[in-house]
Amino acid sequence: MKKYDWLLKDKVLREEVLSEDWVHICEAASPLNYYDLGEITALMSMPCDLGTLVVKDFGLFYAEEKPLDVLEKWLTLHRYVNAELKPSSSGTVSLVTSTFCLSAIPHSEGVLWVNPLHIFQLYCGNEGVLVELSNGLSLDMAIDCQFFLRLSVETAYTFTLYRSVHQNLVESFHLLDTPFNQYLRKQLALIDSLLSQKNSTLVKKFLVFPQHPPFQDFMKNKFVPPSPCVATA
C-alpha cells in the first residue's frame, strides 16, 4: 500500500459540498509545488472557493487558483516540457504530456480534470457518476456517464498518439491492471482495429485535429457502449 492510500481509502468528495471527508482531505493537503513534474491524477475545485485540490499518485496538494489557472501556470513554468492542451470533439480540452494526460470533463458545478489511466472503477447512476481513483479516493460528480466515458476514451487515444505514431495503440504505454483500464484497453484495441482497415495516417491526422468532421463522425457513430467492467450503481 502506498503512503497515502490509507488516507484516501473510502473518502468521497462532492464538489461544492463541504463534508467531513473534505475537511479531512484539506487538513492533509500540502501547498502545491508548481516546479514538481510528477504525474497529476486529478484536479477539482474545493468547496467555499478555497482553491483547487491537486491529487497526485504520491500525495495531496492545494492551490489558491482555479483548476484551469493551475494548469496554465503549470504549462507556463514547464514550457520546455513536451505538453499541450488539445481540443476535443465535445468542445472541451485534454492536457497531454509525454508521461500523463488529463481529461477536462464539464459538470453541473464546473470542470473535473482527471487522468483516465488512473481510474480504478467507474460507477454510473441516474444522477451522475462515482469515480474511484487508483489511490482509493472517490469523486462524486453530476456528470452523464456516457459523456464521461466518451471523453475518457478520447483523451486516452489522444495520449497514445502523442506518445507514439508507429506503435500499436494498446502497447504504446503501460496500463494499470484496473477494471476501468480493462475497459479502456478494449476501446483502444477496437479503435486500432478500425483504423487498421483504413488509411491510418490520414485518420490519425484527423484525430489530432478534432474539429475535422471525420473525427466527430468517428466519435459519435463508432463509439461502442460501456463494457460490463463499468459497474452500474
mmCIF file of C-alpha atoms in Angstrom:
data_model
loop_
_atom_site.group_PDB
_atom_site.id
_atom_site.type_symbol
_atom_site.label_atom_id
_atom_site.label_comp_id
_atom_site.label_asym_id
_atom_site.label_seq_id
_atom_site.Cartn_x
_atom_site.Cartn_y
_atom_site.Cartn_z
ATOM 1 C CA MET A 1 0.000 0.000 0.000
ATOM 2 C CA LYS A 2 1.360 3.400 -0.958
ATOM 3 C CA LYS A 3 1.947 6.145 1.582
ATOM 4 C CA TYR A 4 -1.331 7.989 1.005
ATOM 5 C CA ASP A 5 -3.603 5.054 0.149
ATOM 6 C CA TRP A 6 -4.737 4.600 3.752
ATOM 7 C CA LEU A 7 -5.633 8.294 3.952
ATOM 8 C CA LEU A 8 -7.731 8.333 0.771
ATOM 9 C CA LYS A 9 -9.446 4.955 1.041
ATOM 10 C CA ASP A 10 -13.237 5.237 1.395
ATOM 11 C CA LYS A 11 -13.126 9.052 1.180
ATOM 12 C CA VAL A 12 -15.778 10.508 -1.141
ATOM 13 C CA LEU A 13 -15.570 14.115 -2.301
ATOM 14 C CA ARG A 14 -18.513 16.021 -3.732
ATOM 15 C CA GLU A 15 -17.644 19.307 -5.362
ATOM 16 C CA GLU A 16 -19.187 22.360 -3.694
ATOM 17 C CA VAL A 17 -20.341 20.253 -0.708
ATOM 18 C CA LEU A 18 -18.214 20.809 2.390
ATOM 19 C CA SER A 19 -18.219 17.446 4.161
ATOM 20 C CA GLU A 20 -16.236 15.674 6.846
ATOM 21 C CA ASP A 21 -14.222 13.931 4.124
ATOM 22 C CA TRP A 22 -13.398 17.303 2.545
ATOM 23 C CA VAL A 23 -12.198 18.675 5.891
ATOM 24 C CA HIS A 24 -10.072 15.565 6.383
ATOM 25 C CA ILE A 25 -8.524 15.905 2.925
ATOM 26 C CA CYS A 26 -7.925 19.655 3.224
ATOM 27 C CA GLU A 27 -6.100 19.181 6.516
ATOM 28 C CA ALA A 28 -3.840 16.567 4.933
ATOM 29 C CA ALA A 29 -3.070 18.515 1.733
ATOM 30 C CA SER A 30 0.195 20.425 1.295
ATOM 31 C CA PRO A 31 0.826 23.578 -0.776
ATOM 32 C CA LEU A 32 1.365 22.715 -4.434
ATOM 33 C CA ASN A 33 4.918 22.908 -5.715
ATOM 34 C CA TYR A 34 4.458 24.030 -9.314
ATOM 35 C CA TYR A 35 8.005 23.004 -10.188
ATOM 36 C CA ASP A 36 7.266 19.359 -9.430
ATOM 37 C CA LEU A 37 6.908 17.376 -12.663
ATOM 38 C CA GLY A 38 5.147 14.421 -11.023
ATOM 39 C CA GLU A 39 2.067 12.980 -12.738
ATOM 40 C CA ILE A 40 -1.252 14.619 -11.855
ATOM 41 C CA THR A 41 -4.155 12.269 -11.183
ATOM 42 C CA ALA A 42 -6.971 14.808 -10.774
ATOM 43 C CA LEU A 43 -7.788 18.483 -10.305
ATOM 44 C CA MET A 44 -11.055 19.620 -8.747
ATOM 45 C CA SER A 45 -12.413 22.810 -7.219
ATOM 46 C CA MET A 46 -12.552 22.880 -3.435
ATOM 47 C CA PRO A 47 -15.765 23.986 -1.658
ATOM 48 C CA CYS A 48 -16.286 27.576 -0.468
ATOM 49 C CA ASP A 49 -13.893 28.953 -3.121
ATOM 50 C CA LEU A 50 -10.898 27.588 -1.225
ATOM 51 C CA GLY A 51 -8.997 26.877 -4.430
ATOM 52 C CA THR A 52 -8.057 23.648 -6.191
ATOM 53 C CA LEU A 53 -7.310 20.189 -4.843
ATOM 54 C CA VAL A 54 -4.455 18.591 -6.780
ATOM 55 C CA VAL A 55 -4.362 14.802 -6.459
ATOM 56 C CA LYS A 56 -1.120 13.050 -7.316
ATOM 57 C CA ASP A 57 -0.140 9.423 -7.007
ATOM 58 C CA PHE A 58 2.096 10.208 -4.047
ATOM 59 C CA GLY A 59 0.099 12.875 -2.206
ATOM 60 C CA LEU A 60 -2.500 15.631 -1.940
ATOM 61 C CA PHE A 61 -1.854 19.298 -2.629
ATOM 62 C CA TYR A 62 -3.804 22.535 -2.823
ATOM 63 C CA ALA A 63 -3.507 25.741 -4.829
ATOM 64 C CA GLU A 64 -5.336 29.049 -4.437
ATOM 65 C CA GLU A 65 -6.003 29.305 -8.171
ATOM 66 C CA LYS A 66 -8.864 27.688 -10.079
ATOM 67 C CA PRO A 67 -8.166 24.353 -11.844
ATOM 68 C CA LEU A 68 -7.650 25.828 -15.328
ATOM 69 C CA ASP A 69 -5.414 28.563 -13.900
ATOM 70 C CA VAL A 70 -3.377 25.866 -12.123
ATOM 71 C CA LEU A 71 -2.813 24.057 -15.417
ATOM 72 C CA GLU A 72 -1.971 27.214 -17.330
ATOM 73 C CA LYS A 73 0.567 28.196 -14.674
ATOM 74 C CA TRP A 74 1.997 24.660 -14.752
ATOM 75 C CA LEU A 75 2.318 24.828 -18.546
ATOM 76 C CA THR A 76 3.970 28.257 -18.371
ATOM 77 C CA LEU A 77 6.553 27.110 -15.831
ATOM 78 C CA HIS A 78 7.212 23.901 -17.756
ATOM 79 C CA ARG A 79 7.095 25.417 -21.239
ATOM 80 C CA TYR A 80 10.109 23.347 -22.261
ATOM 81 C CA VAL A 81 8.302 20.136 -21.342
ATOM 82 C CA ASN A 82 6.506 18.326 -24.145
ATOM 83 C CA ALA A 83 2.964 19.207 -23.017
ATOM 84 C CA GLU A 84 -0.078 20.656 -24.761
ATOM 85 C CA LEU A 85 -3.738 21.454 -24.264
ATOM 86 C CA LYS A 86 -5.569 19.759 -27.138
ATOM 87 C CA PRO A 87 -9.202 20.410 -28.151
ATOM 88 C CA SER A 88 -11.725 17.579 -28.112
ATOM 89 C CA SER A 89 -14.673 16.847 -30.380
ATOM 90 C CA SER A 90 -17.033 17.595 -27.474
ATOM 91 C CA GLY A 91 -15.921 21.185 -27.042
ATOM 92 C CA THR A 92 -13.579 20.570 -24.108
ATOM 93 C CA VAL A 93 -9.814 20.064 -23.975
ATOM 94 C CA SER A 94 -7.294 17.464 -22.841
ATOM 95 C CA LEU A 95 -3.868 18.027 -21.343
ATOM 96 C CA VAL A 96 -1.354 15.578 -22.784
ATOM 97 C CA THR A 97 2.297 15.224 -21.845
ATOM 98 C CA SER A 98 4.874 12.531 -22.515
ATOM 99 C CA THR A 99 4.048 10.865 -19.172
ATOM 100 C CA PHE A 100 0.397 11.570 -18.309
ATOM 101 C CA CYS A 101 -2.883 13.009 -19.565
ATOM 102 C CA LEU A 102 -5.879 14.814 -18.093
ATOM 103 C CA SER A 103 -9.400 14.923 -19.471
ATOM 104 C CA ALA A 104 -11.460 18.072 -18.858
ATOM 105 C CA ILE A 105 -14.968 16.873 -18.010
ATOM 106 C CA PRO A 106 -17.647 19.570 -17.531
ATOM 107 C CA HIS A 107 -20.337 19.001 -14.920
ATOM 108 C CA SER A 108 -23.001 20.968 -13.072
ATOM 109 C CA GLU A 109 -20.518 22.696 -10.731
ATOM 110 C CA GLY A 110 -17.596 23.325 -13.057
ATOM 111 C CA VAL A 111 -14.916 21.128 -14.668
ATOM 112 C CA LEU A 112 -13.252 17.986 -13.354
ATOM 113 C CA TRP A 113 -9.757 17.271 -14.648
ATOM 114 C CA VAL A 114 -8.968 13.576 -14.292
ATOM 115 C CA ASN A 115 -6.392 11.161 -15.639
ATOM 116 C CA PRO A 116 -8.472 8.310 -17.154
ATOM 117 C CA LEU A 117 -5.483 5.960 -16.835
ATOM 118 C CA HIS A 118 -5.605 6.361 -13.042
ATOM 119 C CA ILE A 119 -9.282 5.469 -12.610
ATOM 120 C CA PHE A 120 -9.819 2.199 -10.774
ATOM 121 C CA GLN A 121 -13.562 1.900 -11.321
ATOM 122 C CA LEU A 122 -16.485 3.965 -12.581
ATOM 123 C CA TYR A 123 -19.959 3.590 -11.072
ATOM 124 C CA CYS A 124 -22.834 5.010 -13.116
ATOM 125 C CA GLY A 125 -26.085 6.146 -11.528
ATOM 126 C CA ASN A 126 -29.167 8.111 -12.553
ATOM 127 C CA GLU A 127 -27.813 11.391 -11.164
ATOM 128 C CA GLY A 128 -24.164 11.111 -12.133
ATOM 129 C CA VAL A 129 -21.046 9.018 -11.638
ATOM 130 C CA LEU A 130 -18.812 7.934 -8.798
ATOM 131 C CA VAL A 131 -15.193 7.945 -9.948
ATOM 132 C CA GLU A 132 -12.954 5.708 -7.844
ATOM 133 C CA LEU A 133 -9.300 6.617 -8.414
ATOM 134 C CA SER A 134 -6.481 4.096 -8.246
ATOM 135 C CA ASN A 135 -5.266 5.607 -4.954
ATOM 136 C CA GLY A 136 -8.620 4.919 -3.234
ATOM 137 C CA LEU A 137 -10.127 8.426 -3.343
ATOM 138 C CA SER A 138 -13.634 8.663 -4.844
ATOM 139 C CA LEU A 139 -15.185 11.664 -6.610
ATOM 140 C CA ASP A 140 -18.978 12.013 -6.716
ATOM 141 C CA MET A 141 -19.887 14.054 -9.792
ATOM 142 C CA ALA A 142 -23.127 15.068 -11.517
ATOM 143 C CA ILE A 143 -21.854 14.009 -14.949
ATOM 144 C CA ASP A 144 -23.573 11.935 -17.616
ATOM 145 C CA CYS A 145 -21.941 8.502 -17.664
ATOM 146 C CA GLN A 146 -21.775 8.155 -21.452
ATOM 147 C CA PHE A 147 -20.302 11.641 -21.778
ATOM 148 C CA PHE A 148 -17.677 10.798 -19.154
ATOM 149 C CA LEU A 149 -16.746 7.591 -20.972
ATOM 150 C CA ARG A 150 -16.556 9.306 -24.348
ATOM 151 C CA LEU A 151 -14.169 11.997 -23.099
ATOM 152 C CA SER A 152 -12.058 9.464 -21.188
ATOM 153 C CA VAL A 153 -11.534 7.268 -24.242
ATOM 154 C CA GLU A 154 -10.868 10.287 -26.453
ATOM 155 C CA THR A 155 -8.216 11.596 -24.046
ATOM 156 C CA ALA A 156 -6.593 8.174 -23.719
ATOM 157 C CA TYR A 157 -6.440 7.869 -27.500
ATOM 158 C CA THR A 158 -5.001 11.368 -27.914
ATOM 159 C CA PHE A 159 -2.391 10.430 -25.324
ATOM 160 C CA THR A 160 -1.343 7.345 -27.272
ATOM 161 C CA LEU A 161 -0.970 9.385 -30.463
ATOM 162 C CA TYR A 162 1.073 11.957 -28.610
ATOM 163 C CA ARG A 163 3.458 9.303 -27.301
ATOM 164 C CA SER A 164 3.924 7.212 -30.396
ATOM 165 C CA VAL A 165 2.818 7.304 -34.002
ATOM 166 C CA HIS A 166 4.077 3.901 -35.104
ATOM 167 C CA GLN A 167 3.421 1.572 -32.185
ATOM 168 C CA ASN A 168 0.283 -0.425 -31.578
ATOM 169 C CA LEU A 169 -2.138 1.751 -29.604
ATOM 170 C CA VAL A 170 -2.605 -0.668 -26.729
ATOM 171 C CA GLU A 171 1.104 -1.482 -26.498
ATOM 172 C CA SER A 172 2.381 2.107 -26.679
ATOM 173 C CA PHE A 173 2.124 2.573 -22.900
ATOM 174 C CA HIS A 174 1.545 0.561 -19.748
ATOM 175 C CA LEU A 175 -1.963 0.461 -18.299
ATOM 176 C CA LEU A 176 -2.556 -0.294 -14.636
ATOM 177 C CA ASP A 177 -4.496 -3.515 -14.137
ATOM 178 C CA THR A 178 -7.806 -1.985 -13.054
ATOM 179 C CA PRO A 179 -11.421 -2.643 -14.135
ATOM 180 C CA PHE A 180 -11.663 0.752 -15.834
ATOM 181 C CA ASN A 181 -8.400 0.282 -17.710
ATOM 182 C CA GLN A 182 -9.655 -3.080 -18.955
ATOM 183 C CA TYR A 183 -12.493 -1.095 -20.499
ATOM 184 C CA LEU A 184 -10.070 1.474 -21.968
ATOM 185 C CA ARG A 185 -7.890 -1.295 -23.355
ATOM 186 C CA LYS A 186 -10.872 -2.803 -25.197
ATOM 187 C CA GLN A 187 -11.850 0.596 -26.596
ATOM 188 C CA LEU A 188 -8.329 1.374 -27.799
ATOM 189 C CA ALA A 189 -7.996 -2.081 -29.346
ATOM 190 C CA LEU A 190 -11.285 -1.527 -31.182
ATOM 191 C CA ILE A 191 -10.156 1.868 -32.464
ATOM 192 C CA ASP A 192 -6.817 0.411 -33.535
ATOM 193 C CA SER A 193 -8.615 -2.370 -35.382
ATOM 194 C CA LEU A 194 -10.937 0.061 -37.151
ATOM 195 C CA LEU A 195 -8.086 2.349 -38.153
ATOM 196 C CA SER A 196 -6.016 -0.540 -39.489
ATOM 197 C CA GLN A 197 -8.715 -1.115 -42.103
ATOM 198 C CA LYS A 198 -8.282 2.408 -43.487
ATOM 199 C CA ASN A 199 -5.569 4.882 -44.317
ATOM 200 C CA SER A 200 -4.367 5.054 -40.719
ATOM 201 C CA THR A 201 -2.020 8.003 -41.311
ATOM 202 C CA LEU A 202 -4.853 10.084 -42.737
ATOM 203 C CA VAL A 203 -7.289 9.077 -39.996
ATOM 204 C CA LYS A 204 -4.749 9.800 -37.258
ATOM 205 C CA LYS A 205 -4.226 13.232 -38.765
ATOM 206 C CA PHE A 206 -7.943 13.859 -38.392
ATOM 207 C CA LEU A 207 -7.849 12.582 -34.806
ATOM 208 C CA VAL A 208 -5.110 15.056 -33.899
ATOM 209 C CA PHE A 209 -7.360 17.872 -35.081
ATOM 210 C CA PRO A 210 -10.732 17.008 -33.518
ATOM 211 C CA GLN A 211 -12.699 19.775 -35.263
ATOM 212 C CA HIS A 212 -12.435 17.833 -38.517
ATOM 213 C CA PRO A 213 -15.800 16.169 -39.465
ATOM 214 C CA PRO A 214 -14.346 12.621 -39.816
ATOM 215 C CA PHE A 215 -13.158 12.784 -36.215
ATOM 216 C CA GLN A 216 -16.587 13.914 -34.990
ATOM 217 C CA ASP A 217 -18.281 11.230 -37.069
ATOM 218 C CA PHE A 218 -15.954 8.563 -35.699
ATOM 219 C CA MET A 219 -16.504 9.539 -32.068
ATOM 220 C CA LYS A 220 -20.280 9.886 -32.443
ATOM 221 C CA ASN A 221 -21.057 6.810 -34.522
ATOM 222 C CA LYS A 222 -18.370 4.224 -33.765
ATOM 223 C CA PHE A 223 -18.015 4.599 -30.027
ATOM 224 C CA VAL A 224 -19.242 1.307 -28.565
ATOM 225 C CA PRO A 225 -21.390 1.121 -25.389
ATOM 226 C CA PRO A 226 -19.760 0.528 -21.994
ATOM 227 C CA SER A 227 -18.448 -2.954 -21.329
ATOM 228 C CA PRO A 228 -19.612 -4.980 -18.284
ATOM 229 C CA CYS A 229 -16.470 -3.937 -16.391
ATOM 230 C CA VAL A 230 -18.007 -0.486 -15.918
ATOM 231 C CA ALA A 231 -20.241 -1.004 -12.907
ATOM 232 C CA THR A 232 -23.692 0.475 -12.551
ATOM 233 C CA ALA A 233 -24.684 1.859 -9.160
#
